[in-house]
mmCIF file of C-alpha atoms and ligand atoms in Angstrom:
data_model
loop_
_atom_site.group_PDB
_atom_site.id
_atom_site.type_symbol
_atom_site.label_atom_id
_atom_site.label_comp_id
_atom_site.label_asym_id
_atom_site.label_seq_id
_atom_site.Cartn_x
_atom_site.Cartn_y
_atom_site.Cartn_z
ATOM 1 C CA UNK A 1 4.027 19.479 -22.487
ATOM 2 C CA UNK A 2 3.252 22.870 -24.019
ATOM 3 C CA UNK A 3 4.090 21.702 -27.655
ATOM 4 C CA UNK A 4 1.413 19.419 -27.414
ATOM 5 C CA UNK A 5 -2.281 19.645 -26.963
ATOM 6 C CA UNK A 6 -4.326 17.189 -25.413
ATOM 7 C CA UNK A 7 -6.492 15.308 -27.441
ATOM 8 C CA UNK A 8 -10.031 16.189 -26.935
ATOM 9 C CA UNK A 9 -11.519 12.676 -26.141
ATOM 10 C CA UNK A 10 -13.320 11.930 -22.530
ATOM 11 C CA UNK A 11 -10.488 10.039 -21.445
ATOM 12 C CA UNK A 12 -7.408 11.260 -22.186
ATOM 13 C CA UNK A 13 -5.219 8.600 -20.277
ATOM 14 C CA UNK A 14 -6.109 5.130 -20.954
ATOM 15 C CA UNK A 15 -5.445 2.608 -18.073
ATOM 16 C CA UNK A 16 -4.342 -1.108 -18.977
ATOM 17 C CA UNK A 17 -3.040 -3.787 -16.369
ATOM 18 C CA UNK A 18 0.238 -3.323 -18.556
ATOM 19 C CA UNK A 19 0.956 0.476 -18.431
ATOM 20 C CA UNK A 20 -1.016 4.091 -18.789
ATOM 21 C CA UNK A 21 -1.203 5.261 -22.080
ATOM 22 C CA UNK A 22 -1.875 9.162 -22.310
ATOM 23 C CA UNK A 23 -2.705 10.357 -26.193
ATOM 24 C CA UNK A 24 -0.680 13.514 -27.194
ATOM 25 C CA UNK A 25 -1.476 15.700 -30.389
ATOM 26 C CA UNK A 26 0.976 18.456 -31.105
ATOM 27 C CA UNK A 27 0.629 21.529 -32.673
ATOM 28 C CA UNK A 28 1.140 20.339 -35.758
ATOM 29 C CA UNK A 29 -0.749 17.245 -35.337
ATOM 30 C CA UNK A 30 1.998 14.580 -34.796
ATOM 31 C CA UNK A 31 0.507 12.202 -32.595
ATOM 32 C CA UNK A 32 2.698 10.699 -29.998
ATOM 33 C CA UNK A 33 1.847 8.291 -26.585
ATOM 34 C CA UNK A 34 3.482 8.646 -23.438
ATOM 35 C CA UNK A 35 3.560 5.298 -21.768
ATOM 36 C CA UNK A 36 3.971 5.544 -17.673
ATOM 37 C CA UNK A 37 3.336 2.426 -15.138
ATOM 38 C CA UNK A 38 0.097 1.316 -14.673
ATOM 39 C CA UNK A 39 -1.685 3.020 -11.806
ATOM 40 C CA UNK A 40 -5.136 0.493 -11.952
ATOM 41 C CA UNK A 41 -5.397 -2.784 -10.812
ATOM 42 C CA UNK A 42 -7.745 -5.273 -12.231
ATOM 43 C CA UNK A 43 -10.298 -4.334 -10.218
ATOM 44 C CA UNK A 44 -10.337 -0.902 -10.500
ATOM 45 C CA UNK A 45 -10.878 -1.550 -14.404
ATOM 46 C CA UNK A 46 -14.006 -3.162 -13.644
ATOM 47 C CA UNK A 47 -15.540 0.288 -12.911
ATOM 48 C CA UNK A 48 -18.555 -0.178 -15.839
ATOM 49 C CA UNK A 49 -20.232 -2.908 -14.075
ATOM 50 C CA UNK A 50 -22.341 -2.171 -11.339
ATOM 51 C CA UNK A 51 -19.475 -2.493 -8.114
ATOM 52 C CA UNK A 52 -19.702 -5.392 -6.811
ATOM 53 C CA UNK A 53 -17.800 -5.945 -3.197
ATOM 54 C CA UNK A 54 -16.094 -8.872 -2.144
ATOM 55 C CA UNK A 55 -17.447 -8.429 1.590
ATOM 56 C CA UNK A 56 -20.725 -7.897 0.322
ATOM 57 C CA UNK A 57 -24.075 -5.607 3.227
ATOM 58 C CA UNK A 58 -26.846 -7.981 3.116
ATOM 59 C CA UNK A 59 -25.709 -10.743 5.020
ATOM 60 C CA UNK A 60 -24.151 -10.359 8.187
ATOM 61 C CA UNK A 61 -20.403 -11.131 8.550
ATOM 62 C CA UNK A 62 -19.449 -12.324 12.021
ATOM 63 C CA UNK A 63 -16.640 -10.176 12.440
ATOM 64 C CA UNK A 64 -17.847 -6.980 10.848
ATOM 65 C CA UNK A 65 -20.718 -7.208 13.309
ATOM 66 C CA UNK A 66 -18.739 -7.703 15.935
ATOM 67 C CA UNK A 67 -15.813 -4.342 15.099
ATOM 68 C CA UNK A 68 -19.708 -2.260 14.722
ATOM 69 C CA UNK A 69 -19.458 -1.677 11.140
ATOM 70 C CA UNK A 70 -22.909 -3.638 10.486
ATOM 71 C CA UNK A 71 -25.875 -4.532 12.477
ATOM 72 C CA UNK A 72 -26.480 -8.493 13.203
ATOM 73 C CA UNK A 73 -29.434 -8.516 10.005
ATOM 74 C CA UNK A 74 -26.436 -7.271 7.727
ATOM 75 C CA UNK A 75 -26.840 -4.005 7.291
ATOM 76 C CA UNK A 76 -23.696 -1.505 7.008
ATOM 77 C CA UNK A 77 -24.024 1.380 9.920
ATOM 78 C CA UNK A 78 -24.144 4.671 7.610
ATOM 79 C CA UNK A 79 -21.254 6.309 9.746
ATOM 80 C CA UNK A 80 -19.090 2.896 9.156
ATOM 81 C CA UNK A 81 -19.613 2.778 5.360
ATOM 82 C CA UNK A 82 -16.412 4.431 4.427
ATOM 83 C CA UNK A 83 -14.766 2.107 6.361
ATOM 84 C CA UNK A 84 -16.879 -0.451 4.528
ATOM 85 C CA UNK A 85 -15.734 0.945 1.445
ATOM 86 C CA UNK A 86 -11.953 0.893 2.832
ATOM 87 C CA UNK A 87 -12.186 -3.066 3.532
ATOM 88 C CA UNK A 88 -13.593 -3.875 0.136
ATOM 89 C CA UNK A 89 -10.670 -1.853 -1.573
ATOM 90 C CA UNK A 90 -8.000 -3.444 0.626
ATOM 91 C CA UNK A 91 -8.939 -6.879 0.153
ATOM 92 C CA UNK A 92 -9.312 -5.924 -3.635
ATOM 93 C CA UNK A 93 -5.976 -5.324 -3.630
ATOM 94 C CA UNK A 94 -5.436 -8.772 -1.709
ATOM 95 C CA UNK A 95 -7.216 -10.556 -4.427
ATOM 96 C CA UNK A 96 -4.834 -8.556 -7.323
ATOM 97 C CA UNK A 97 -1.851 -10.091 -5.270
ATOM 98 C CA UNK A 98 -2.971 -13.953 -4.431
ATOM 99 C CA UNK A 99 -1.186 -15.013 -8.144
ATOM 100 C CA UNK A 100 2.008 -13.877 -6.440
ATOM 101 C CA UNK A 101 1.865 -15.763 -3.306
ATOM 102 C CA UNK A 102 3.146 -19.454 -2.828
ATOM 103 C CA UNK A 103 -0.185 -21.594 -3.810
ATOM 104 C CA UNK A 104 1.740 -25.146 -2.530
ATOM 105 C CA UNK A 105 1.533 -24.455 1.412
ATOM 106 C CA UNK A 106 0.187 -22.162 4.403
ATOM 107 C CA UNK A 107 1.032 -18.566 4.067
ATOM 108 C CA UNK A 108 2.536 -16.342 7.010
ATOM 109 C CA UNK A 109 1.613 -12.546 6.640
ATOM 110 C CA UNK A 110 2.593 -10.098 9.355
ATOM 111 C CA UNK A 111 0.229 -6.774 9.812
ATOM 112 C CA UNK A 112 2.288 -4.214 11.381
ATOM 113 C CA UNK A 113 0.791 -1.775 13.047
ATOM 114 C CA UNK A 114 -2.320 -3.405 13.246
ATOM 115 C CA UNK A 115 -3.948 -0.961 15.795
ATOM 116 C CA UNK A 116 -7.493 -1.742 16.020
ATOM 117 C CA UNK A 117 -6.963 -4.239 13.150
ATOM 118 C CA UNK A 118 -9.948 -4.064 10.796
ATOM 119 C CA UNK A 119 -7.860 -4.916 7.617
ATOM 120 C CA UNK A 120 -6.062 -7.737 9.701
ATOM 121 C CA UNK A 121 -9.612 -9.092 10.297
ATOM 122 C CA UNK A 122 -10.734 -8.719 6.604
ATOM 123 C CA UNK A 123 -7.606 -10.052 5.606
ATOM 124 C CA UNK A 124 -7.913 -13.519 7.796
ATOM 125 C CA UNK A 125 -11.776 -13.865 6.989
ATOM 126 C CA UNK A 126 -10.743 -13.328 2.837
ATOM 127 C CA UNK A 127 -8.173 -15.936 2.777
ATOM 128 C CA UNK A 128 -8.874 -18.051 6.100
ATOM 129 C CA UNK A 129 -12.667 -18.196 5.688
ATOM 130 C CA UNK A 130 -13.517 -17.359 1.776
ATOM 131 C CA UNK A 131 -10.346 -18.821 0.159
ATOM 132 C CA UNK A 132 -9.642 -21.719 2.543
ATOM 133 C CA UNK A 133 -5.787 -21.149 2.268
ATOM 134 C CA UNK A 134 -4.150 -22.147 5.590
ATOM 135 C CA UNK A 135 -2.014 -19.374 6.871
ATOM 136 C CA UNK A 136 -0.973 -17.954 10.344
ATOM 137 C CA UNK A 137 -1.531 -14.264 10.288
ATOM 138 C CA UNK A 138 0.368 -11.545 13.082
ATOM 139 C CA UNK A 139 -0.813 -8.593 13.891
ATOM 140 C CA UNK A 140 1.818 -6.318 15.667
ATOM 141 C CA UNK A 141 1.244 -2.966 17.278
ATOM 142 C CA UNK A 142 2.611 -0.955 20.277
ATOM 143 C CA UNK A 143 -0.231 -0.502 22.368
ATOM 144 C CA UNK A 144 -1.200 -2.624 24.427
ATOM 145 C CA UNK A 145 -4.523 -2.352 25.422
ATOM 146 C CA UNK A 146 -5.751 -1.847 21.626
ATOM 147 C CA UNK A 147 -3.651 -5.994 21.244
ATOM 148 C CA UNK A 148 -5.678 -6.959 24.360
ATOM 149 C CA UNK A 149 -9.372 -5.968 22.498
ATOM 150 C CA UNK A 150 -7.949 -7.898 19.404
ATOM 151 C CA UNK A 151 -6.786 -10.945 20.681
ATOM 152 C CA UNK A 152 -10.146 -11.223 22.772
ATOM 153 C CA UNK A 153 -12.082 -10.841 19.511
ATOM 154 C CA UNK A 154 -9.847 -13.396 17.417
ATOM 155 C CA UNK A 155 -10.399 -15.864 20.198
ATOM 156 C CA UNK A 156 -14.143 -15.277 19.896
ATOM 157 C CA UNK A 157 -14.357 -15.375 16.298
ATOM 158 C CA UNK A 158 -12.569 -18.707 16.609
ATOM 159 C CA UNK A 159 -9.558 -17.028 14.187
ATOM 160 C CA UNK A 160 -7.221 -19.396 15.475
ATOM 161 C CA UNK A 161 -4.140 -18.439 13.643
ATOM 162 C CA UNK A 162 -4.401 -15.009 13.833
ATOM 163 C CA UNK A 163 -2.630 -13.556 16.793
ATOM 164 C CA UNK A 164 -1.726 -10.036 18.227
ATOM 165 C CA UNK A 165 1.305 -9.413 19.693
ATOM 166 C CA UNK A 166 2.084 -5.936 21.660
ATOM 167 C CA UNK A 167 6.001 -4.725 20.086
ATOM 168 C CA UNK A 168 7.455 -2.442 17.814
ATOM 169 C CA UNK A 169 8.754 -3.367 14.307
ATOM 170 C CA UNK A 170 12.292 -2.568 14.380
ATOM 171 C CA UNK A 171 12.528 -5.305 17.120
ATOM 172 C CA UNK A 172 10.530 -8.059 15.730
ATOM 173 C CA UNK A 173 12.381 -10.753 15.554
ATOM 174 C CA UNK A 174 9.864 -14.198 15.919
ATOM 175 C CA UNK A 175 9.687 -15.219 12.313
ATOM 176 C CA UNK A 176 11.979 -16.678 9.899
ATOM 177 C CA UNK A 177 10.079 -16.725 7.022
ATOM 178 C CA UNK A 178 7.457 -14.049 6.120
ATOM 179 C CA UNK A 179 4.831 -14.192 2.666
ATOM 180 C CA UNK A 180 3.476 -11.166 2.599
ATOM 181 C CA UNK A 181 3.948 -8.166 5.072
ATOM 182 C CA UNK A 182 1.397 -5.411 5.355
ATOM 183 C CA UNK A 183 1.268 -2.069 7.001
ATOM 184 C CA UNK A 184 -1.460 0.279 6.974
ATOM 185 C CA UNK A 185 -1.065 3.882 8.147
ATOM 186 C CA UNK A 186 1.849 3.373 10.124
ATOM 187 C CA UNK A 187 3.569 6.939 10.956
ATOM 188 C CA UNK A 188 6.723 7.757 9.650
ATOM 189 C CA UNK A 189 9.263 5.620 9.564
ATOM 190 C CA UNK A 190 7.621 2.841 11.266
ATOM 191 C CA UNK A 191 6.839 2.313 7.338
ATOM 192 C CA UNK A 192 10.276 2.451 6.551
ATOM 193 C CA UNK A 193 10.778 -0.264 9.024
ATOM 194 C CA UNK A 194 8.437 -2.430 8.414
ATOM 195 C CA UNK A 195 9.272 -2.699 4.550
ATOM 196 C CA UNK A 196 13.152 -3.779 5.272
ATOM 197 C CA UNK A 197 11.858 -6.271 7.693
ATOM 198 C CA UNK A 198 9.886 -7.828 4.552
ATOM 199 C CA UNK A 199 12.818 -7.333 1.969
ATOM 200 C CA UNK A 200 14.870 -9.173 4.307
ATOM 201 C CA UNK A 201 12.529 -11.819 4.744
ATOM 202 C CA UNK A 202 12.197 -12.051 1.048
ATOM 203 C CA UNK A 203 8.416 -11.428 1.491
ATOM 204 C CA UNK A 204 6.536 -12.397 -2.091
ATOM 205 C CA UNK A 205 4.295 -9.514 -1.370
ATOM 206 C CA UNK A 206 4.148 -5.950 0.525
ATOM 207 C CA UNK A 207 0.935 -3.814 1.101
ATOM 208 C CA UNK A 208 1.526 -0.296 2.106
ATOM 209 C CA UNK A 209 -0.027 2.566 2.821
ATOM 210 C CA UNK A 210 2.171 5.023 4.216
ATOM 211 C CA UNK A 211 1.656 8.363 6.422
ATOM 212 C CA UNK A 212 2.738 11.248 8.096
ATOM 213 C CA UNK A 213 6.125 10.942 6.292
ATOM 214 C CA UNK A 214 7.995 13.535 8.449
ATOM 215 C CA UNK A 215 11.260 12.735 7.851
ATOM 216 C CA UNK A 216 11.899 14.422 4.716
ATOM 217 C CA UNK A 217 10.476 17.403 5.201
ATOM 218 C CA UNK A 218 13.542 18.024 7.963
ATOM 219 C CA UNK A 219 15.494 17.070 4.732
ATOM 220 C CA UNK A 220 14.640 17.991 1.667
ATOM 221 C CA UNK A 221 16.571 21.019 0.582
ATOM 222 C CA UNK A 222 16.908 22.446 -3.434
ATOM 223 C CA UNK A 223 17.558 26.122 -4.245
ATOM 224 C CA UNK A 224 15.890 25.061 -7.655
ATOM 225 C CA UNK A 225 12.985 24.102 -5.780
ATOM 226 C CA UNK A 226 12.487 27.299 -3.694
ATOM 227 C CA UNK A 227 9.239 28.274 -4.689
ATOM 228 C CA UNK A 228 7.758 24.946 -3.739
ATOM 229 C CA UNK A 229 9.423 24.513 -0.531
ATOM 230 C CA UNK A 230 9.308 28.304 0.219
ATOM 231 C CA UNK A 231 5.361 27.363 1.142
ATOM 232 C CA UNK A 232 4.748 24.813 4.351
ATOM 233 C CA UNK A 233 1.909 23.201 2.937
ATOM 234 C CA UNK A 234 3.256 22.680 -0.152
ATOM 235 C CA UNK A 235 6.284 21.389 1.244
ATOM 236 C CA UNK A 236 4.812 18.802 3.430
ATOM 237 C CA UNK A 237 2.718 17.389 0.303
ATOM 238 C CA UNK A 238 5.863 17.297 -1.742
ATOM 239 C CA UNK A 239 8.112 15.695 0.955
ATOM 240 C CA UNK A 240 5.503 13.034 1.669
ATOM 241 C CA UNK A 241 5.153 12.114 -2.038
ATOM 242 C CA UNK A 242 8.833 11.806 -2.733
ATOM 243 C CA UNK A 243 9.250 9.943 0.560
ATOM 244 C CA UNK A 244 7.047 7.378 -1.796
ATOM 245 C CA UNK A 245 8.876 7.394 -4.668
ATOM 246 C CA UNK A 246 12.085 7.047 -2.596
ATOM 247 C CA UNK A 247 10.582 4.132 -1.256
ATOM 248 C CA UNK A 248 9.309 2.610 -4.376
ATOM 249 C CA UNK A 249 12.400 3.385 -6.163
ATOM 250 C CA UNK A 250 14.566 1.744 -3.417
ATOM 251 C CA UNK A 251 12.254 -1.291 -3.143
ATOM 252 C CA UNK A 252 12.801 -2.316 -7.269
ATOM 253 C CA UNK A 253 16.627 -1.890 -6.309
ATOM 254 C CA UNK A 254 15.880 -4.365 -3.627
ATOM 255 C CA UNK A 255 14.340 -7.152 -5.630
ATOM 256 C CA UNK A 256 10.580 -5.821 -6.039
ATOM 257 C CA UNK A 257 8.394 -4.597 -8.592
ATOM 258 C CA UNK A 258 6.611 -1.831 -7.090
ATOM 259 C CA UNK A 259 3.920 0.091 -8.234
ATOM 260 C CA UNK A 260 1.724 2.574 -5.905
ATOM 261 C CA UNK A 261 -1.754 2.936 -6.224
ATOM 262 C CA UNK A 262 -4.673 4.556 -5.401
ATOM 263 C CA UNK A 263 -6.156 3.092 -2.242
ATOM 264 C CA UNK A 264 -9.370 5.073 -1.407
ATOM 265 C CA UNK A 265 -11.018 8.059 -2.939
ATOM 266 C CA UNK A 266 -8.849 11.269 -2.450
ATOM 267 C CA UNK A 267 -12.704 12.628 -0.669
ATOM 268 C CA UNK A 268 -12.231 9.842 2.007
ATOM 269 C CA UNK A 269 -8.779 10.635 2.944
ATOM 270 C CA UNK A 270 -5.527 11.956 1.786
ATOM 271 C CA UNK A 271 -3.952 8.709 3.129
ATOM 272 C CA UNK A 272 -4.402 7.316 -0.160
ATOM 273 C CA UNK A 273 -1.548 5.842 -1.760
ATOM 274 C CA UNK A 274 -0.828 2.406 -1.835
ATOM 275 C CA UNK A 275 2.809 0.894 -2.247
ATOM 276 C CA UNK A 276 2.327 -2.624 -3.911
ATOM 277 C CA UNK A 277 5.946 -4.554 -4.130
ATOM 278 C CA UNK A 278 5.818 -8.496 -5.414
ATOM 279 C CA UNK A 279 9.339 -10.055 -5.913
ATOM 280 C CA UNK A 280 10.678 -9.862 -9.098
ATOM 281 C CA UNK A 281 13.149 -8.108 -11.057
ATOM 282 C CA UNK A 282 12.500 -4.084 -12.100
ATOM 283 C CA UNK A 283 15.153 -3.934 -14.534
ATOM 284 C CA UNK A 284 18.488 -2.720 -14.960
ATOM 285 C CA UNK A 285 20.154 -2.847 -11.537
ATOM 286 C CA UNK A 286 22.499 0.042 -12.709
ATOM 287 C CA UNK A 287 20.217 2.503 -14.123
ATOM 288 C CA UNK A 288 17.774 2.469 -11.215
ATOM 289 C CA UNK A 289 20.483 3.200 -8.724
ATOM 290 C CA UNK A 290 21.696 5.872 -11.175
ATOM 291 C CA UNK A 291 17.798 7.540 -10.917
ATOM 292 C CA UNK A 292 17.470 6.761 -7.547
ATOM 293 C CA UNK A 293 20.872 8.766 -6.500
ATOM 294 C CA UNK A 294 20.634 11.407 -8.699
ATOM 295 C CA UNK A 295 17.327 11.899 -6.849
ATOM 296 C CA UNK A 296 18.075 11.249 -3.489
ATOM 297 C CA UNK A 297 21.020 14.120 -3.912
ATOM 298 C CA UNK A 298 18.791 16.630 -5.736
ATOM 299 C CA UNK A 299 16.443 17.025 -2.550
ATOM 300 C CA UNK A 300 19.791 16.490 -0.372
ATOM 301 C CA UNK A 301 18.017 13.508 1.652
ATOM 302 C CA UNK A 302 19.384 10.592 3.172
ATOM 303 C CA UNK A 303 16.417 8.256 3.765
ATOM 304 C CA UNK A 304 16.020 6.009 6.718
ATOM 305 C CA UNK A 305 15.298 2.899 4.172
ATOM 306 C CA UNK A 306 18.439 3.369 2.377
ATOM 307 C CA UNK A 307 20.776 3.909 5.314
ATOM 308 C CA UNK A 308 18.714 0.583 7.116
ATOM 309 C CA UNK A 309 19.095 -1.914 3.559
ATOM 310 C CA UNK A 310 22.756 -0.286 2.739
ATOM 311 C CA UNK A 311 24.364 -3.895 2.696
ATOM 312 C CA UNK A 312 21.374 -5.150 0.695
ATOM 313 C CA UNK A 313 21.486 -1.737 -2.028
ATOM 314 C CA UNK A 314 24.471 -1.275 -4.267
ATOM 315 C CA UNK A 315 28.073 -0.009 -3.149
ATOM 316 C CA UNK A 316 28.454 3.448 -2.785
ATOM 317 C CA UNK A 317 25.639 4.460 -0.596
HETATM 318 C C1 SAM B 1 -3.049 5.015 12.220
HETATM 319 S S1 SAM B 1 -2.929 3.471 13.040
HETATM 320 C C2 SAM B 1 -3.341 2.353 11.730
HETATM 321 C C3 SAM B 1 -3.992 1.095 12.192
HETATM 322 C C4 SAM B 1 -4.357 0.085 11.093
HETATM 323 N N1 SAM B 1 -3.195 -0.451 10.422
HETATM 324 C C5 SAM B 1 -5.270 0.725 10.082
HETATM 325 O O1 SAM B 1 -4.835 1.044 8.969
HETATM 326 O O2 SAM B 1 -6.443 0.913 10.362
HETATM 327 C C6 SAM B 1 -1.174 3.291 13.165
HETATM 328 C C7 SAM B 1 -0.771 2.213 14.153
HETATM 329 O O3 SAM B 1 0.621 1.961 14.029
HETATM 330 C C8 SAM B 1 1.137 1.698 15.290
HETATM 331 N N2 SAM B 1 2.586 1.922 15.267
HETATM 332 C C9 SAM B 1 3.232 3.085 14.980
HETATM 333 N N3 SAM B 1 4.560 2.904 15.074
HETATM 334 C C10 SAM B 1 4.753 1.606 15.400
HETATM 335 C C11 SAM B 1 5.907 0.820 15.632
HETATM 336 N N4 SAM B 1 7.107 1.359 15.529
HETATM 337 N N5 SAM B 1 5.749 -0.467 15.959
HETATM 338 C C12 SAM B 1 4.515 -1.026 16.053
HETATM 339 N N6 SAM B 1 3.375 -0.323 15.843
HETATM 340 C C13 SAM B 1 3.498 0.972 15.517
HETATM 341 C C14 SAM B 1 0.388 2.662 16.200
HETATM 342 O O4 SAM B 1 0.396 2.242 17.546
HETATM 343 C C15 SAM B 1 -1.003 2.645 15.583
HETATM 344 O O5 SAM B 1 -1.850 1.703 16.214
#
């Protein structure tokens, strides 16, 4: 990167649905472009018209009025508007992924780790209520009192295929066939869990936002990288991120095309990335095992997701 300068124009990476295109100008003027994964989605492209949301304050919506995040005339509560915000990017992202899900019958898409459940909500209202697809949705979470509230409030919203069910992940078991799995904020390696559950269901689409990925930080472990990991802080930052690309990495061995995005502003929260796998093919089988390993044994870590999909990831693991 220090041969080149950057070119001096207001944007210096240019974002496509296709790929990220940055602009480099060496010293000597050769031009070059350095092509990366796309990190926008369609809607985040859209950023020149005035934003529009898909849930939009004006009118009241009968189950945002009911979770307190707007008054019964339609108007957002000023302490809930992040959390406004946060709905409108999720099902965003819902609406990016509907040309990936089956279009010919009723969809089945498990939450997990639904806690108080105002994605799951926003989810059933989008495609229940706004997109009149038939679907049974699942929301799945440990605690029991927080599935009690839910339920109650499906059953008055008159959500009648959404359900809560009190469980953890790993033991899961009730469907055969799962659409789309999502899983918002779920600590650790409940994430980890959740996504082999939807590989082995074959899921057409997973949403995820990780956090507090712990388990590499116990892990990770590079002389090289001393002078990162020397510092706690930095440590923890580093160990969460490559926990992600781990997990995106693994994820396009398993089937998936993943890309991870950014899910809300980095002033909102640092819970921002979002992992974004639809089925399909990544590329060459070979070479992403080759990148993934020669990662995974750099940082000396043996990742729950890997160790839980080993008959599903090539020999050798
Ligand atoms: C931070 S909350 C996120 C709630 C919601 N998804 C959201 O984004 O607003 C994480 C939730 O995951 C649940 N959870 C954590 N580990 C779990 C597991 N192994 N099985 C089921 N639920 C789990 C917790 O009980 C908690 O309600």
């Amino acid at each position: 990167m220090d041969r080149y300068v950057r070119e001096r124009i207001p944007a210096s990476v240019i974002h496509t649905l296709e790929a990220d295109y940055q602009v480099l100008i060496s010293k000597k003027y050769k031009v070059s472009i350095l092509t990366k994964s796309p990190t926008k989605t369609k809607s985040d492209l859209s950023h020149n018209r005035k934003k529009t949301y898909i849930l939009e304050e004006g009118e009241p919506i009968a189950f945002l009025v009911e979770l307190g995040i707007m008054s019964e005339e339609g108007k957002v509560f000023a302490r809930k508007y992040d959390k406004f915000k946060q709905i409108n990017r999720f099902l965003e992202m819902v609406e990016d992924v509907l040309p990936h899900l089956p279009a010919d019958r009723p969809l089945t898409i498990v939450d997990f780790g639904c806690g108080k459940s105002y994605l799951t909500f926003a989810l059933y209202h989008y495609l229940a209520v706004k997109q009149r697809r038939q679907l049974q949705v699942v929301g799945l979470d440990l605690k029991a009192d927080v599935i009690e509230h839910c339920s109650i409030l499906a059953q008055k919203m008159h959500y009648d295929h959404l359900r809560f069910l009190v469980g953890d992940i790993a033991d899961y078991n009730e469907l055969d066939q799962v659409d789309m799995v999502v899983t918002l904020h779920a600590c650790d390696t409940a994430t980890d869990a959740a996504l082999e559950k939807a590989v082995r269901w074959g899921a057409s689409v997973i949403l995820s936002v990780p956090c507090c990925q712990h388990e590499l930080f116990s892990q990770v472990d590079s002389p090289v990288m001393e002078p990162l990991l020397s510092h706690g802080i930095l440590k923890e930052r580093f160990s969460a991120l490559a926990t992600d690309g781990i997990r995106a990495k693994l994820l396009d061995l398993m089937g998936y095309r993943t890309q991870l995005l950014e899910f809300i502003d980095m002033e909102h929260t640092p819970k921002n990335i979002l992992i974004r796998a639809v089925k399909g093919s990544a590329g060459d089988r070979a070479k992403l095992w080759s990148e993934y390993t020669a990662f995974r044994d750099f940082l000396n870590a043996s990742p729950y997701l890997e160790k839980a999909c080993k008959d599903l990831l090539p020999e050798g693991s």
